[in-house]
Coordinates of C-alpha atoms and ligand atoms in Angstrom, one line a residue:
Q200 CA -45.7 25.7 18.2
S201 CA -43.7 25.3 21.3
E202 CA -40.7 27.1 22.1
K203 CA -38.8 24.1 21.7
M204 CA -40.0 23.0 18.4
R205 CA -39.3 26.5 16.7
K206 CA -36.9 26.1 14.0
P207 CA -33.5 26.9 15.4
E208 CA -31.0 29.3 13.7
W209 CA -28.8 26.7 12.2
L210 CA -31.8 25.4 10.2
K211 CA -32.6 28.6 8.6
I212 CA -31.4 28.9 4.9
K213 CA -29.3 31.4 3.6
K214 CA -30.9 33.4 0.6
G215 CA -29.0 31.9 -2.3
E216 CA -29.0 33.1 -6.0
M217 CA -32.4 31.7 -6.8
R218 CA -32.0 32.9 -10.4
D219 CA -29.2 30.2 -10.8
I220 CA -31.4 27.6 -9.3
R221 CA -34.3 28.2 -11.3
E222 CA -32.3 28.3 -14.8
V223 CA -31.0 24.6 -14.0
E224 CA -34.4 23.6 -12.9
R225 CA -36.0 24.8 -16.0
M226 CA -33.5 22.9 -18.0
L227 CA -34.7 19.8 -16.0
A228 CA -38.2 20.4 -16.5
A229 CA -37.8 20.8 -20.2
N230 CA -36.3 17.2 -20.3
Q231 CA -39.4 16.0 -18.2
L232 CA -36.9 15.2 -15.3
H233 CA -37.6 14.9 -11.8
T234 CA -35.0 15.7 -9.2
V235 CA -35.0 15.0 -5.4
C236 CA -33.2 18.5 -5.1
R237 CA -36.5 20.3 -6.4
E238 CA -39.2 17.8 -5.3
A239 CA -37.8 18.3 -1.7
N240 CA -37.0 21.7 -2.0
C241 CA -33.8 20.8 -0.8
P242 CA -31.9 23.8 1.2
N243 CA -28.5 22.4 -0.6
R244 CA -29.3 23.3 -4.2
M245 CA -27.2 26.4 -4.6
E246 CA -24.4 24.6 -3.2
C247 CA -25.0 21.2 -4.8
Y248 CA -25.5 22.6 -8.5
G249 CA -22.6 24.7 -8.0
N250 CA -20.5 21.6 -7.1
K251 CA -21.9 20.0 -10.1
T252 CA -24.1 17.4 -8.3
A253 CA -27.9 16.7 -8.5
T254 CA -30.1 13.8 -7.5
F255 CA -32.3 12.4 -10.5
L256 CA -35.7 10.8 -9.2
I257 CA -36.3 8.1 -11.8
M258 CA -39.3 5.8 -12.4
G259 CA -41.3 8.5 -10.4
P260 CA -42.8 10.4 -9.2
N261 CA -45.4 7.9 -7.5
C262 CA -44.3 5.4 -4.9
T263 CA -45.9 2.1 -4.0
R264 CA -45.0 2.6 -0.3
G265 CA -46.0 5.4 2.0
C266 CA -43.2 6.2 4.6
R267 CA -44.6 8.8 7.0
F268 CA -41.7 11.1 6.7
C269 CA -41.4 11.4 3.0
N270 CA -42.8 13.7 0.6
V271 CA -43.4 11.4 -2.6
T272 CA -47.1 10.5 -3.2
K273 CA -48.3 7.1 -2.7
E274 CA -50.1 6.4 -5.7
A275 CA -50.4 4.1 -8.5
P276 CA -46.9 4.1 -10.4
L277 CA -46.5 5.0 -13.6
C278 CA -45.1 3.0 -16.7
L279 CA -41.5 3.2 -17.0
D280 CA -40.6 5.8 -19.8
P281 CA -38.0 4.2 -22.0
E282 CA -36.9 7.5 -22.9
E283 CA -35.8 8.4 -19.3
P284 CA -32.2 7.1 -19.5
A285 CA -31.5 9.2 -22.4
H286 CA -33.1 12.3 -21.0
V287 CA -31.0 11.8 -17.7
A288 CA -27.7 11.3 -19.6
K289 CA -28.5 14.6 -21.7
A290 CA -29.2 16.6 -18.5
V291 CA -26.0 15.3 -17.1
V292 CA -24.1 16.7 -20.1
E293 CA -26.0 19.9 -20.2
L294 CA -25.3 20.5 -16.6
G295 CA -21.7 19.4 -16.6
L296 CA -22.2 17.0 -13.8
K297 CA -19.0 15.7 -12.2
H298 CA -21.1 13.5 -10.0
A299 CA -24.6 12.1 -10.6
V300 CA -27.0 10.6 -7.9
V301 CA -29.8 8.4 -9.4
T302 CA -32.5 7.5 -7.2
S303 CA -36.0 6.2 -7.6
V304 CA -39.2 5.6 -5.7
T305 CA -39.9 2.3 -4.5
R306 CA -41.4 0.0 -7.3
D307 CA -43.0 -3.0 -5.7
D308 CA -45.1 -3.3 -8.7
L309 CA -42.2 -4.4 -10.8
E310 CA -40.6 -7.7 -10.9
D311 CA -37.0 -6.6 -10.6
G312 CA -38.0 -3.4 -8.6
G313 CA -36.6 -1.4 -11.4
A314 CA -33.1 -2.8 -11.3
A315 CA -33.0 -3.0 -15.3
H316 CA -34.1 0.7 -15.6
F317 CA -31.4 1.5 -13.0
V318 CA -28.6 -0.1 -15.1
A319 CA -30.1 1.6 -18.3
V320 CA -29.6 5.0 -16.8
I321 CA -26.2 4.0 -15.3
R322 CA -25.2 3.1 -19.0
A323 CA -26.7 6.0 -20.6
I324 CA -24.8 8.6 -18.3
R325 CA -21.6 6.7 -18.8
E326 CA -21.8 6.6 -22.4
A327 CA -23.0 10.3 -22.8
S328 CA -20.4 11.6 -19.9
P329 CA -17.7 9.1 -19.4
G330 CA -15.9 11.2 -16.7
T331 CA -19.0 11.5 -14.6
S332 CA -19.1 9.4 -11.6
V333 CA -22.5 7.5 -10.8
E334 CA -24.0 6.8 -7.4
V335 CA -27.3 5.0 -7.2
L336 CA -29.5 5.3 -4.4
I337 CA -31.7 2.3 -4.5
P338 CA -34.6 1.0 -2.8
D339 CA -34.7 -2.4 -0.9
L340 CA -36.0 -4.2 -4.0
R341 CA -38.2 -6.4 -1.5
G342 CA -34.9 -8.5 -1.0
N343 CA -34.7 -9.3 -4.3
W344 CA -31.1 -10.3 -4.4
A345 CA -30.7 -11.1 -8.2
A346 CA -32.1 -7.7 -9.0
L347 CA -29.3 -6.2 -6.7
E348 CA -26.8 -8.3 -8.6
V349 CA -27.9 -7.1 -11.8
I350 CA -27.2 -3.5 -10.5
M351 CA -24.0 -4.4 -8.9
N352 CA -22.8 -6.0 -12.1
E353 CA -23.0 -2.6 -13.7
R354 CA -20.6 -1.3 -11.4
P355 CA -22.0 2.0 -10.1
D356 CA -19.2 4.1 -8.3
I357 CA -21.3 4.3 -5.1
L358 CA -24.1 2.1 -4.0
N359 CA -26.0 3.9 -1.6
H360 CA -29.2 2.5 0.3
N361 CA -30.5 4.5 3.2
V362 CA -31.8 2.7 6.4
E363 CA -33.1 6.2 7.3
T364 CA -33.8 5.5 11.2
I365 CA -33.3 3.2 13.9
E366 CA -34.9 -0.4 14.1
R367 CA -37.5 0.4 16.7
L368 CA -39.2 3.2 14.6
Y369 CA -39.5 0.9 11.5
P370 CA -43.1 -0.3 12.4
E371 CA -44.4 3.3 13.0
I372 CA -42.6 5.1 10.3
R373 CA -41.8 3.0 7.6
P374 CA -44.0 -0.2 8.1
E375 CA -43.4 -1.7 4.5
A376 CA -39.6 -1.6 4.9
E377 CA -37.4 -3.9 7.1
Y378 CA -34.3 -2.7 8.9
S379 CA -32.5 -6.1 8.8
R380 CA -33.3 -6.3 5.0
S381 CA -31.8 -3.0 4.2
L382 CA -28.7 -4.1 6.4
E383 CA -28.5 -7.4 4.5
L384 CA -28.9 -5.5 1.1
L385 CA -25.9 -3.4 1.8
Q386 CA -23.7 -6.4 2.9
R387 CA -24.6 -8.6 -0.1
A388 CA -23.8 -5.5 -2.4
K389 CA -20.3 -5.5 -0.8
A390 CA -20.1 -9.1 -1.1
M391 CA -20.9 -9.0 -4.8
Q392 CA -18.3 -6.2 -5.6
P393 CA -15.9 -5.5 -2.8
D394 CA -14.1 -2.6 -4.4
I395 CA -17.3 -0.8 -4.7
L396 CA -18.2 2.0 -2.0
T397 CA -21.2 1.4 0.0
K398 CA -23.2 4.0 1.5
S399 CA -26.4 4.4 3.9
G400 CA -28.0 7.3 5.7
L401 CA -30.2 8.2 8.4
M402 CA -32.3 11.1 9.8
L403 CA -32.2 12.5 13.5
G404 CA -35.1 14.0 15.3
L405 CA -37.7 11.3 14.8
G406 CA -37.5 10.1 18.5
E407 CA -34.4 8.0 18.5
T408 CA -32.2 8.1 21.4
E409 CA -28.4 8.4 21.1
E410 CA -27.7 4.9 22.2
E411 CA -30.1 3.6 19.5
V412 CA -28.2 5.9 16.8
L413 CA -24.7 4.4 18.0
K414 CA -26.2 0.8 17.6
L415 CA -27.4 1.6 14.1
L416 CA -23.9 3.0 13.3
K417 CA -22.3 -0.3 14.6
D418 CA -24.9 -2.2 12.7
L419 CA -23.7 -0.4 9.4
R420 CA -20.1 -1.2 10.0
A421 CA -20.9 -4.8 10.6
H422 CA -22.5 -4.8 7.5
E423 CA -19.1 -3.4 5.9
V424 CA -20.5 0.1 5.0
D425 CA -18.0 2.7 4.1
L426 CA -20.0 5.8 3.8
V427 CA -22.7 7.5 6.0
T428 CA -24.9 10.7 6.0
I429 CA -26.7 12.1 9.1
G430 CA -29.2 14.7 8.8
Q431 CA -31.8 16.5 10.5
Y432 CA -35.5 15.2 9.8
L433 CA -37.6 18.2 8.5
P434 CA -41.2 17.5 7.9
P435 CA -42.6 18.2 4.5
S436 CA -45.9 19.4 5.9
A437 CA -48.1 19.2 9.0
A438 CA -49.6 16.1 7.9
H439 CA -46.3 14.1 7.8
Y440 CA -44.8 12.6 10.9
Q441 CA -43.9 15.4 13.3
V442 CA -40.4 16.2 14.1
K443 CA -39.6 15.4 17.8
E444 CA -36.2 17.5 18.2
Y445 CA -34.0 19.6 16.5
V446 CA -30.7 18.1 17.2
H447 CA -27.9 20.5 18.1
P448 CA -25.2 21.2 15.6
E449 CA -22.5 19.8 18.3
V450 CA -24.3 16.5 18.7
F451 CA -24.1 15.7 14.6
E452 CA -20.1 16.6 15.2
A453 CA -19.9 14.3 18.1
L454 CA -21.7 11.3 15.8
A455 CA -19.3 11.8 13.0
E456 CA -16.2 11.5 15.3
K457 CA -17.8 8.6 16.8
G458 CA -18.5 7.2 13.6
M459 CA -15.1 7.8 12.0
A460 CA -13.6 6.0 15.1
M461 CA -15.7 3.0 14.3
G462 CA -13.9 2.6 10.9
F463 CA -16.1 4.3 8.2
Q464 CA -14.4 5.9 5.4
D465 CA -16.5 9.1 5.7
V466 CA -19.4 10.3 7.8
S467 CA -20.9 13.4 6.7
S468 CA -23.1 14.5 9.8
G469 CA -24.9 17.9 10.2
P470 CA -28.4 19.4 10.4
L471 CA -28.5 20.1 6.6
V472 CA -26.7 17.0 5.5
R473 CA -28.9 14.9 3.0
S474 CA -28.2 11.5 1.4
S475 CA -26.7 13.1 -1.4
Y476 CA -25.1 16.3 0.1
N477 CA -21.7 16.7 -1.2
A478 CA -21.8 13.2 -2.6
G479 CA -19.1 14.1 -5.2
K480 CA -16.6 15.7 -3.1
V481 CA -16.8 12.9 -0.6
Y482 CA -16.3 10.6 -3.7
D483 CA -13.2 12.7 -5.2
Q484 CA -11.6 12.8 -1.6
I485 CA -11.8 9.1 -1.4
Q486 CA -10.7 8.5 -4.6
A487 CA -7.6 10.5 -4.0
Q488 CA -6.6 8.8 -0.6
Ligands
SF4_251 FE1 -29.9 17.7 -4.5 FE2 -29.0 16.2 -2.7 FE3 -27.6 18.2 -3.1 FE4 -30.2 18.3 -2.0 S1 -28.3 17.5 -1.1 S2 -29.5 19.6 -3.8 S3 -31.3 16.7 -3.1 S4 -28.0 16.7 -4.5
SF4_252 FE1 -40.4 7.9 0.2 FE2 -38.9 5.8 -0.5 FE3 -40.7 5.7 1.4 FE4 -41.5 5.5 -1.2 S1 -40.1 3.9 0.0 S2 -42.2 6.8 0.3 S3 -39.8 7.1 -1.9 S4 -38.9 7.0 1.3

């Protein structure tokens, strides 16, 4: 690796209390649950579990798409587990989560993209733990807006859908997705339930220019997105899309400022920020405003 591509100091992870992390993850495994936290070996686990936030990966673990930055396996998807909503709800209670993020692989094989399953999970969590806010991080549903409406009618506390990267890189990095379709999804979600917060996120270090990132932020705002997350791309393995740059923390800070000036309610921007990082805290702050 060249000097330039060696991992800089700011990306090195503090040694947290692995024992606490393992305890939480043992419980999740006992409930046959997948979390993005564990699957992605997320560097923020200590902090998020401590803040009573976790991200459940439902309908997984196999995806019908194959984005080049993603660690999820592209294989034939599994049948939906009708017990999954109850398992997620039980884990939310056992972990005492204040904020649950529910996401899924993309299920292009399902007519509704998994919308009904999302709804079942939201319901089960609310029934078991009425005080827990629920954020859904959904796939693009192949533009099935009736399926989106099914999810929005359940009124999740936050509707999240990541654009992941700038428009120019879509064909190369996420050939099965469409930038404009993702923007349309966010705008339609807002139109369906105007008082529900919408959120999106992107990664830096994939070869985008600053100008392109600012254009993306403007596009998100023009589609009435309320919250944004910006983090550093870290390739899951050498076989994945190569990181092009480790972006300096100051650049992340400057983007947060520029984003706030565009009118977002929150822009979480930093090398270790992930789509669900601090999600509960941000939600609480906005509710308190
Ligand atoms: Fe889990 Fe998201 Fe926190 Fe990572 S940032 S530990 S994926 S909730
Ligand atoms: Fe990963 Fe989502 Fe792409 Fe599937 S659609 S490969 S889960 S980023």
